[in-house]
Coordinates of C-alpha atoms in Angstrom, one line a residue:
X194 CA 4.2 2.4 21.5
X195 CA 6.9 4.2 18.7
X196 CA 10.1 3.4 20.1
X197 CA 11.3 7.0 18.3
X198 CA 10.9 9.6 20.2
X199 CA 10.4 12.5 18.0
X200 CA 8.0 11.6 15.3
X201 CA 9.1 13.4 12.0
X202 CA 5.5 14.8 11.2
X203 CA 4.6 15.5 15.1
X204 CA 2.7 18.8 15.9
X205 CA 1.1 18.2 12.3
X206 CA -2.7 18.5 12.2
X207 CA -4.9 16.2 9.5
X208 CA -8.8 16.2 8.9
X209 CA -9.6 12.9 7.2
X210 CA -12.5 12.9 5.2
X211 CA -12.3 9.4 3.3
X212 CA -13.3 6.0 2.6
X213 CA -12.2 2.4 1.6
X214 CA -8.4 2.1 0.7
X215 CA -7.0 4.6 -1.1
X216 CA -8.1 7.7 0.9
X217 CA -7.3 5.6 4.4
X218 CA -4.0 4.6 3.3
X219 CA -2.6 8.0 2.6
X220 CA -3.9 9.2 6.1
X221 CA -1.9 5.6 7.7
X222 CA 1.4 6.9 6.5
X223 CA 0.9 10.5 8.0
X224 CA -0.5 9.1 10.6
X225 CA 2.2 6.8 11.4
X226 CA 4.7 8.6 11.0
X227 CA 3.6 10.8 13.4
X228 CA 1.0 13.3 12.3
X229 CA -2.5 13.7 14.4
X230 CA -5.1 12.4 12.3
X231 CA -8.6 12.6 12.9
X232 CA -10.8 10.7 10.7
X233 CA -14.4 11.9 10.0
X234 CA -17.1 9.4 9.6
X235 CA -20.8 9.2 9.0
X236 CA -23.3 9.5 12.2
X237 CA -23.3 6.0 10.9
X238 CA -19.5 4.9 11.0
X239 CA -17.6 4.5 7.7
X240 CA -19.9 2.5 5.4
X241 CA -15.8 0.1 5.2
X242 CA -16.8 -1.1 8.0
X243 CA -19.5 -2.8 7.2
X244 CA -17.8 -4.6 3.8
X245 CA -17.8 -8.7 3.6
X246 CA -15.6 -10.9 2.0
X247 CA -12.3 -9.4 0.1
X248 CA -13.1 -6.1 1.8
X249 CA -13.6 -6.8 5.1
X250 CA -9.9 -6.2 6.3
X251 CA -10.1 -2.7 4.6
X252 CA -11.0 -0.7 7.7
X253 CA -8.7 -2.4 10.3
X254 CA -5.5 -2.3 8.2
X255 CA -5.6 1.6 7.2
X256 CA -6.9 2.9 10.0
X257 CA -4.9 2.8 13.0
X258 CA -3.2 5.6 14.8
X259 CA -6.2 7.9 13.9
X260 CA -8.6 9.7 16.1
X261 CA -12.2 8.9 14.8
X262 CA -14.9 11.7 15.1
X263 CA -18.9 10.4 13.8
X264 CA -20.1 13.9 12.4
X265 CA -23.1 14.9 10.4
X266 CA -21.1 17.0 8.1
X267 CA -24.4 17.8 5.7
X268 CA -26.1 19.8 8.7
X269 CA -25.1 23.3 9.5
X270 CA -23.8 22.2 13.3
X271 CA -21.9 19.4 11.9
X272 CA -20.4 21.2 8.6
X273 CA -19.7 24.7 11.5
X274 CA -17.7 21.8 13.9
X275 CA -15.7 20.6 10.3
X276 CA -14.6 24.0 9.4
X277 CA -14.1 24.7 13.2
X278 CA -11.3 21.3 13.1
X279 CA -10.0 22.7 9.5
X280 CA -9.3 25.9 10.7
X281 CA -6.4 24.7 13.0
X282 CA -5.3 22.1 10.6
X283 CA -2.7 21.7 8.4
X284 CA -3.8 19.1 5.8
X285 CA -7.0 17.8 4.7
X286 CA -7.3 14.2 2.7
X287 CA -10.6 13.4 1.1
X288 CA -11.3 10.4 -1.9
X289 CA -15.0 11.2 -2.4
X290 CA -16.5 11.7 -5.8
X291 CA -15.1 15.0 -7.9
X292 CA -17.4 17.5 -6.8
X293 CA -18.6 16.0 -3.8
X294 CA -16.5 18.2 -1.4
X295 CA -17.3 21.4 -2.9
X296 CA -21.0 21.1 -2.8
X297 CA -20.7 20.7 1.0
X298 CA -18.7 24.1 1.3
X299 CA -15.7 21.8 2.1
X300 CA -14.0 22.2 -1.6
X301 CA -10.3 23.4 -2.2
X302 CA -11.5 27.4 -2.7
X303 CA -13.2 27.4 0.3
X304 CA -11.3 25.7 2.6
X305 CA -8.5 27.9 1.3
X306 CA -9.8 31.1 1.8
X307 CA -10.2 29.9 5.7
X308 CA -6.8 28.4 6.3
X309 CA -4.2 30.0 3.5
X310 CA -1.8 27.6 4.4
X311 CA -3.9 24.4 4.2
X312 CA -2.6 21.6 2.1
X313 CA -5.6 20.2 0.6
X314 CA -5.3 16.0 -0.6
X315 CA -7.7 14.7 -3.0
X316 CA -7.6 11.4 -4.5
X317 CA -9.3 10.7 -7.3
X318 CA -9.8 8.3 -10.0
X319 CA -8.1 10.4 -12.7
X320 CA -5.9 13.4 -13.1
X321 CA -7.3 16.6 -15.0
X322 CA -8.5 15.4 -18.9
X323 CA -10.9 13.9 -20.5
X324 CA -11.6 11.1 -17.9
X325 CA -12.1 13.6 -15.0
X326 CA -15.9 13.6 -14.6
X327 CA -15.6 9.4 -13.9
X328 CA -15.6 7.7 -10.8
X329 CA -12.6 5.1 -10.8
X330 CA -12.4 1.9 -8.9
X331 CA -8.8 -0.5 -8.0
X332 CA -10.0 -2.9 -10.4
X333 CA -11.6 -0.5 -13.4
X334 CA -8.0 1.3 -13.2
X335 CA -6.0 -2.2 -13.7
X336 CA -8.3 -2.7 -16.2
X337 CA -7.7 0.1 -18.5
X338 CA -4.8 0.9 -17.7
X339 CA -2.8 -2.5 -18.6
X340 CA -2.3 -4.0 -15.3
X341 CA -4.6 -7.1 -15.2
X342 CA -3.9 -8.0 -18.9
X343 CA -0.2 -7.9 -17.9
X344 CA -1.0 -10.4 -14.7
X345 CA -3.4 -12.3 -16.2
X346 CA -3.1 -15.5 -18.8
X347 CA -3.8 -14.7 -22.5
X348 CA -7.2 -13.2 -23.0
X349 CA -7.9 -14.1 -19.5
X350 CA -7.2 -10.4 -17.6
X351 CA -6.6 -10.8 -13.8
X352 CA -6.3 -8.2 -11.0
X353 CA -3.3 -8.1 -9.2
X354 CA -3.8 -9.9 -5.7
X355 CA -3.8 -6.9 -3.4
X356 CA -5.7 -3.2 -3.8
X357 CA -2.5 -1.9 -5.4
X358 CA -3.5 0.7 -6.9
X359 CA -5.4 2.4 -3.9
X360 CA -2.6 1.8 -1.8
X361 CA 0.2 3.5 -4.5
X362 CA -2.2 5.8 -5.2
X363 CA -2.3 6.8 -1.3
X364 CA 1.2 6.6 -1.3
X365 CA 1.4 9.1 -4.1
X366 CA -0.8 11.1 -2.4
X367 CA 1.2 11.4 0.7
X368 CA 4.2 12.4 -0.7
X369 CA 2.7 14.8 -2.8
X370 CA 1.8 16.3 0.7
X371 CA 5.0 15.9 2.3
X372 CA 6.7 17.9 -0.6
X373 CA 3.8 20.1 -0.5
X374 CA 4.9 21.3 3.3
X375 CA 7.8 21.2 2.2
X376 CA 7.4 24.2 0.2
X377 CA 5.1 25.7 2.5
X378 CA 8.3 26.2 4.7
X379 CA 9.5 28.4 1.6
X380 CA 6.0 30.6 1.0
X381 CA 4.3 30.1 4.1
X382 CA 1.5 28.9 2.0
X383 CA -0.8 25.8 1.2
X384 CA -1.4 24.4 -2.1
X385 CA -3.3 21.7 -3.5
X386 CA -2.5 18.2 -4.4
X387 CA -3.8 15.2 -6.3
X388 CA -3.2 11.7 -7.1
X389 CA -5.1 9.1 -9.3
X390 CA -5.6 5.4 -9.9
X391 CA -5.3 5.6 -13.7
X392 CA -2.1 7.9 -13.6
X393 CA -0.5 5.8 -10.8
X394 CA -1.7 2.8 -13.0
X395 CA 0.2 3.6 -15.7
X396 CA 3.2 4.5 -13.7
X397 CA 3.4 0.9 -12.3
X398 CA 3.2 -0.4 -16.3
X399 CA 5.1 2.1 -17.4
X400 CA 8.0 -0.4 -17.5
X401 CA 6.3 -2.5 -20.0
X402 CA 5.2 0.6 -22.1
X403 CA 9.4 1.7 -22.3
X404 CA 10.4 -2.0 -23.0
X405 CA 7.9 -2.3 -26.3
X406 CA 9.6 1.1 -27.3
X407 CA 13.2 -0.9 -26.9
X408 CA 12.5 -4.3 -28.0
X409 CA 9.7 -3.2 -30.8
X410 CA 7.7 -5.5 -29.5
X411 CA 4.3 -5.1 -27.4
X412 CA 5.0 -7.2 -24.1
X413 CA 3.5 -10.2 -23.6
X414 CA 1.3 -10.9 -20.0
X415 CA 3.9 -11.7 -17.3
X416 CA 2.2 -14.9 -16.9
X417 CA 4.1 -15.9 -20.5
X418 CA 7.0 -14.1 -20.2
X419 CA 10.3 -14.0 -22.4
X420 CA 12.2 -14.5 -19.2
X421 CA 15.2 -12.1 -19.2
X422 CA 16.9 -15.3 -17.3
X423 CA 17.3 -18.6 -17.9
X424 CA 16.3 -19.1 -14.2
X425 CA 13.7 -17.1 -12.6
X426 CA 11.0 -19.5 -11.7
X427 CA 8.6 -21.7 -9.2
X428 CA 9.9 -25.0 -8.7
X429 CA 8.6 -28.1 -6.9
X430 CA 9.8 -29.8 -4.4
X431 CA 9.8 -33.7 -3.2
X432 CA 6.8 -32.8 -1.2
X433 CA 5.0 -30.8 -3.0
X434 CA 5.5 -27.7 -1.8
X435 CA 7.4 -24.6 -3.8
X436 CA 10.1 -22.5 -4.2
X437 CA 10.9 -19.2 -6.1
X438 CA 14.5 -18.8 -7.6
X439 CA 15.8 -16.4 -9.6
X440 CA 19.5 -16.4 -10.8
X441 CA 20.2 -13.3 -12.3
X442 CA 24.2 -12.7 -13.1
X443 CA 26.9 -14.2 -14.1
X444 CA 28.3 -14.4 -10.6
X445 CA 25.2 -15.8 -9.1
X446 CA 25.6 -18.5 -12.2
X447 CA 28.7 -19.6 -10.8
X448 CA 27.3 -20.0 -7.0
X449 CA 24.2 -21.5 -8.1
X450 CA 26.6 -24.4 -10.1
X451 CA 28.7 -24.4 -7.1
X452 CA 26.2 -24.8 -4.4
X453 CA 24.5 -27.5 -5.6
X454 CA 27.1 -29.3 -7.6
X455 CA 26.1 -28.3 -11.4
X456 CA 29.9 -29.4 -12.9
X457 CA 28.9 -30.0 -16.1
X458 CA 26.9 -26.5 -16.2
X459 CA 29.7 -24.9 -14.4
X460 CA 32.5 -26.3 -17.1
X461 CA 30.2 -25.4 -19.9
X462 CA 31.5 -21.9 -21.7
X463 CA 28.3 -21.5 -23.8
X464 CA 26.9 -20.9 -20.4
X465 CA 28.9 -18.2 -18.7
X466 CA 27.0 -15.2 -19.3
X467 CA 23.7 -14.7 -19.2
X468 CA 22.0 -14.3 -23.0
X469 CA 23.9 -17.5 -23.7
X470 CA 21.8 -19.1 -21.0
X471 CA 18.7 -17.5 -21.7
X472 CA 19.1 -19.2 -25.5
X473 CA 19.9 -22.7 -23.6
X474 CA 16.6 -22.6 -21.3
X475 CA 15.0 -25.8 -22.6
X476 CA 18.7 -27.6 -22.0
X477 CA 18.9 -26.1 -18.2
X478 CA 15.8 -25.9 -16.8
X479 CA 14.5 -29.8 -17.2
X480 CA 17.7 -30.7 -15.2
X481 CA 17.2 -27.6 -12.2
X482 CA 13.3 -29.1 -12.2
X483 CA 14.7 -32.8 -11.7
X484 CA 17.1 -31.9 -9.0
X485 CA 14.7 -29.8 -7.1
X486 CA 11.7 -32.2 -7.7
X487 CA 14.2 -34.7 -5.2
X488 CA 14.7 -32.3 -2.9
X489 CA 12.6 -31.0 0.7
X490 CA 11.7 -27.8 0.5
X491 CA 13.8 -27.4 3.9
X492 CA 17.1 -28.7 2.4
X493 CA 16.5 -26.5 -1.0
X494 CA 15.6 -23.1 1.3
X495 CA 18.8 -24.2 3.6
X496 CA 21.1 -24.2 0.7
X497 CA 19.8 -21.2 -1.1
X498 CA 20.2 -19.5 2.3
X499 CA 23.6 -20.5 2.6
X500 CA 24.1 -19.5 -1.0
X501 CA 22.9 -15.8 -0.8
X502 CA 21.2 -16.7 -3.7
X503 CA 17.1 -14.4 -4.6
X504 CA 15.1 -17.4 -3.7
X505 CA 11.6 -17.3 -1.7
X506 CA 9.0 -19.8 -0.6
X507 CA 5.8 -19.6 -1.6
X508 CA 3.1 -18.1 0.8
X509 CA 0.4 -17.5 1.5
X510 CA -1.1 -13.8 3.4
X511 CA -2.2 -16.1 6.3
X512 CA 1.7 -17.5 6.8
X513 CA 3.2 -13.8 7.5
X514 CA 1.3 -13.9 10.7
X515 CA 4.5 -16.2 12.1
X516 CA 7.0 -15.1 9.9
X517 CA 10.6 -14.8 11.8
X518 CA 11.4 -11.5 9.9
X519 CA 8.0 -9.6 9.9
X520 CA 8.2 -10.8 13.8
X521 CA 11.1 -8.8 14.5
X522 CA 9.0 -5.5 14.4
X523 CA 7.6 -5.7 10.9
X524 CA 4.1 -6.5 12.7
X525 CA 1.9 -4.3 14.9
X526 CA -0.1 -5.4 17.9
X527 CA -3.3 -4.2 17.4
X528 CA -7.4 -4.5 18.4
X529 CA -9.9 -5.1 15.9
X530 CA -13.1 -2.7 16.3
X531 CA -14.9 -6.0 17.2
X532 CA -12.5 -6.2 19.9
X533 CA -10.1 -8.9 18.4
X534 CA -6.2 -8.7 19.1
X535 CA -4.1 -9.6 16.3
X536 CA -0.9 -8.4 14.4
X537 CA -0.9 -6.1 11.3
X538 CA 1.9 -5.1 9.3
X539 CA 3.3 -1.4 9.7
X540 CA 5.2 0.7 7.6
X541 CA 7.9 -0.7 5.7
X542 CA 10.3 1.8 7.0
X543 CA 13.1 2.8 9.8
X544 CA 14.7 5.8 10.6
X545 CA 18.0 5.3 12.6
X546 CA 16.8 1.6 12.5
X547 CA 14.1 2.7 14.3
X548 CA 10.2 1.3 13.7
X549 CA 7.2 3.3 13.5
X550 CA 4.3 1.5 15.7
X551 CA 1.1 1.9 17.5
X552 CA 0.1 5.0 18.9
X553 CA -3.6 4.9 18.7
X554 CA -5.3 2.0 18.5
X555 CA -8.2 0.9 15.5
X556 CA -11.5 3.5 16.3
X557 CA -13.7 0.4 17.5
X558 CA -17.1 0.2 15.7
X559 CA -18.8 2.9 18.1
X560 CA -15.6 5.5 17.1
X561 CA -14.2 7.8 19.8
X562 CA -16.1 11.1 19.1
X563 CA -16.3 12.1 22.4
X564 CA -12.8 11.6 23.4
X565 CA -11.5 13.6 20.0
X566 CA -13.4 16.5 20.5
X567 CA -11.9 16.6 24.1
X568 CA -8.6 16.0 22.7
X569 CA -9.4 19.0 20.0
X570 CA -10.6 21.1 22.6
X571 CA -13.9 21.3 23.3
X572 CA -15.7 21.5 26.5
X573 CA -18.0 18.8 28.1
X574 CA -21.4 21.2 27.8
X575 CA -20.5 22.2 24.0
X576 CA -20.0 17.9 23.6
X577 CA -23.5 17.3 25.1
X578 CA -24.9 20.0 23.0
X579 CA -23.4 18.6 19.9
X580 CA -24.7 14.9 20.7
X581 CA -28.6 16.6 21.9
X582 CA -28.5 18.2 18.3
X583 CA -27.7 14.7 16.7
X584 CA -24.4 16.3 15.4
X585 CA -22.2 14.0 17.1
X586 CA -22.7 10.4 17.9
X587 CA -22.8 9.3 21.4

C-alpha cells in the first residue's frame, strides 16, 4: 500500500477504454498517482493479454492499480452501462483507431454533451494533418520519424529497446490531462486532449534536428557518433564484463587523472579542457582501454564510486530485479493475472520523498467486473441482470 496518505489525484474518476502500451500507460500514471481507474475490456478480456514473446509483459506492467470491468460496449445494455460510468466521470482515455469511438456513440461530441466537464484523452498515431486518417504503431513512428536510423548502424535502422514511444506518448497524454483539469478549475469545463507517436517522435529527435541546424551538418546514427567527449564510452574489463564512463568536464578530467593515477594526462596542458581532448581521442582512449582491460569490473565500479564520476555497468532488464537502488522502493510487489508474484517498477517519482505503490492489484485474466460495478454502485439484482443479458462477464 501508498505510504502517502493523500493521493494528489484522489476523488478523480477515469473510464479506460484502451489497449496495448500507449493507451495503458497513460491510465498507470493517473492511476498511480491516485485517480480511480476503471479499465474497460472486451467480454473477452483485453486482446494484450493474450500477446507472446516481446509483448507478453504489456498487460502486467501498465495495468496495475485499475479496476477492470469486461463489457460488451457494441450492445445497447453494454454501451447504456458505459455512458452510465461516464456520466460520473471525470476523464475518459481511449487509443483505438480515429473514428472508432465515435461510431459507438462514445466520441468527443457526444460524450461532451453528457458530461460538460469531461476531459476526453485520445491517443493516436498522429496529430491533426495530413497523416491523420493512418493507424501508427511504436515501431512505424521510430521509423519515420528518425528514431531507429538514429539508433541503428549505417543503413542498418534499429528500434529503440523499449516501447518508447507509447510510453512518452502516454506520458504526454497524461499531462496534457493534468493541465487540462487544471483549467477546468478556472471554467468549470472539460476539453479535449490528444497526443501522438509521430509528434512525440519527433520531440525525442528533435535534439538531432536543432544540432544539424548548429553544426550544418545532418547527424550521424548515435551508434557512430562524433562524441562531444573524449571519453564517453563502453569499456572492457579483465573478465569480460563492461563498464559505461563518461567524463564530461574539465573538473571530472582532473578526478578521472587523479583517481586512477593518469600523471602524464594530468600534467599534459593540451589536455585541460575539453575540445582539446576531444581532438586527442586516438592518443587517450588506447591507454583508458589498456588500463581498464587489467582491471575487475568490481575494482573499476569501486573506484568510479569513490570518484563520483557518471559511470554505469552494463545490464541487462533481467538484473534490475535485484538491484540495491530499485530495491529501496523503486519496485512494486505485485500478482501476475496468472497468479505469479513478482516485482515491477513504479513511477519514477516522490513527493515529500514519498513513493507511490500498489493499491490495486493486476485485473487477473477473469477481470473483476463484478466487484467494479459494486464499487460503482450498482446493486446485486441489476449485476445478475447485466451478466443473464451477456453484458457483463461473470
Amino acid at each position: 500500500m501508498s505510504t502517502i496518505k493523500q493521493l494528489p489525484l484522489a476523488g478523480l474518476k477515469v473510464i479506460e477504454f484502451t489497449h496495448m502500451v500507449m493507451g495503458p500507460a497513460a491510465g498507470l500514471i493517473l492511476a498511480d498517482l491516485g485517480a480511480d481507474v476503471i479499465k474497460i475490456e472486451p467480454l473477452t478480456g483485453d486482446n494484450t493479454r493474450r500477446l507472446k514473446g516481446s509483448g507478453a509483459g504489456y498487460f502486467s506492467m501498465y495495468n496495475r492499480n485499475k479496476k477492470s470491468l469486461c463489457l460488451d460496449i457494441k450492445s445497447e445494455k453494454g454501451l447504456e452501462l458505459a455512458l452510465s460510468l461516464i456520466e460520473g466521470a471525470d476523464i475518459v482515455l481511449e487509443n483505438f483507431r480515429p473514428g472508432a469511438m465515435d461510431k459507438l456513440g462514445l466520441g468527443y461530441q457526444d460524450l461532451s454533451a453528457l458530461n460538460p466537464k469531461l476531459i476526453y484523452c485520445s491517443l493516436k498515431g498522429f496529430l491533426n494533418g495530413p497523416y491523420a486518417h493512418r493507424t501508427a504503431l511504436d515501431e512505424v513512428t521510430q521509423m519515420m520519424g528518425g528514431l531507429a536510423y538514429m539508433t541503428g548502424l549505417p543503413g542498418k535502422p534499429m528500434r529503440a529497446g523499449s516501447s518508447v514511444i507509447d510510453i512518452t506518448g502516454g506520458m504526454f497524454g497524461a499531462i496534457g490531462v493534468l493541465a487540462a483539469l487544471e483549467e477546468r478549475h478556472k471554467t468549470g469545463r472539460g476539453k479535449m486532449v490528444t497526443s501522438s507517436l509521430y509528434e512525440t517522435t519527433a520531440f525525442m529527435v528533435g535534439q538531432h534536428m536543432a544540432q544539424q541546424m548548429v553544426t550544418g551538418e545532418a547527424p550521424p546514427p548515435m551508434s557512430v557518433r562524433r562524441s562531444a567527449w573524449a571519453i564517453y564510452d563502453i569499456f572492457n574489463c579483465a573478465n569480460n564484463e563492461q563498464v559505461f564512463l563518461g567524463v564530461v568536464s574539465d573538473t571530472q578530467w582532473r578526478v578521472f587523472c587523479e583517481a586512477f593515477e593518469l600523471t602524464e594526462f594530468a600534467a599534459d596542458k593540451s589536455l585541460d579542457a575539453n575540445n582539446g581532448r576531444v581532438a586527442q581521442r586516438d592518443k587517450i582512449l588506447p591507454e583508458i582501454i589498456r588500463l581498464f582491460s587489467t582491471m575487475e569490473k568490481s575494482e573499476l565500479m569501486d573506484r568510479l564510486e569513490k570518484s563520483g564520476l557518471p559511470f554505469a555497468p552494463i545490464n541487462k532488464p533481467s538484473d534490475l530485479f535485484d538491484d540495491p537502488q530499485l530495491n529501496a522502493g523503486g519496485l512494486i510487489n505485485v500478482t501476475l493475472p496468472c497468479g505469479t508474484k513478482t516485482k515491477l517498477p513504479g513511477l519514477p517519482l516522490e513527493m515529500d520523498n514519498e513513493r507511490f505503490t500498489l493499491r490495486e492489484d493486476i485485473p487477473g485474466d477473469n477481470g473483476n467486473s463484478i466487484a467494479t460495478l459494486q464499487k460503482a454502485g450498482f446493486d446485486q439484482a441489476q449485476i445478475d441482470k447485466l451478466i443473464e443479458l451477456g453484458v457483463v462477464r461473470d
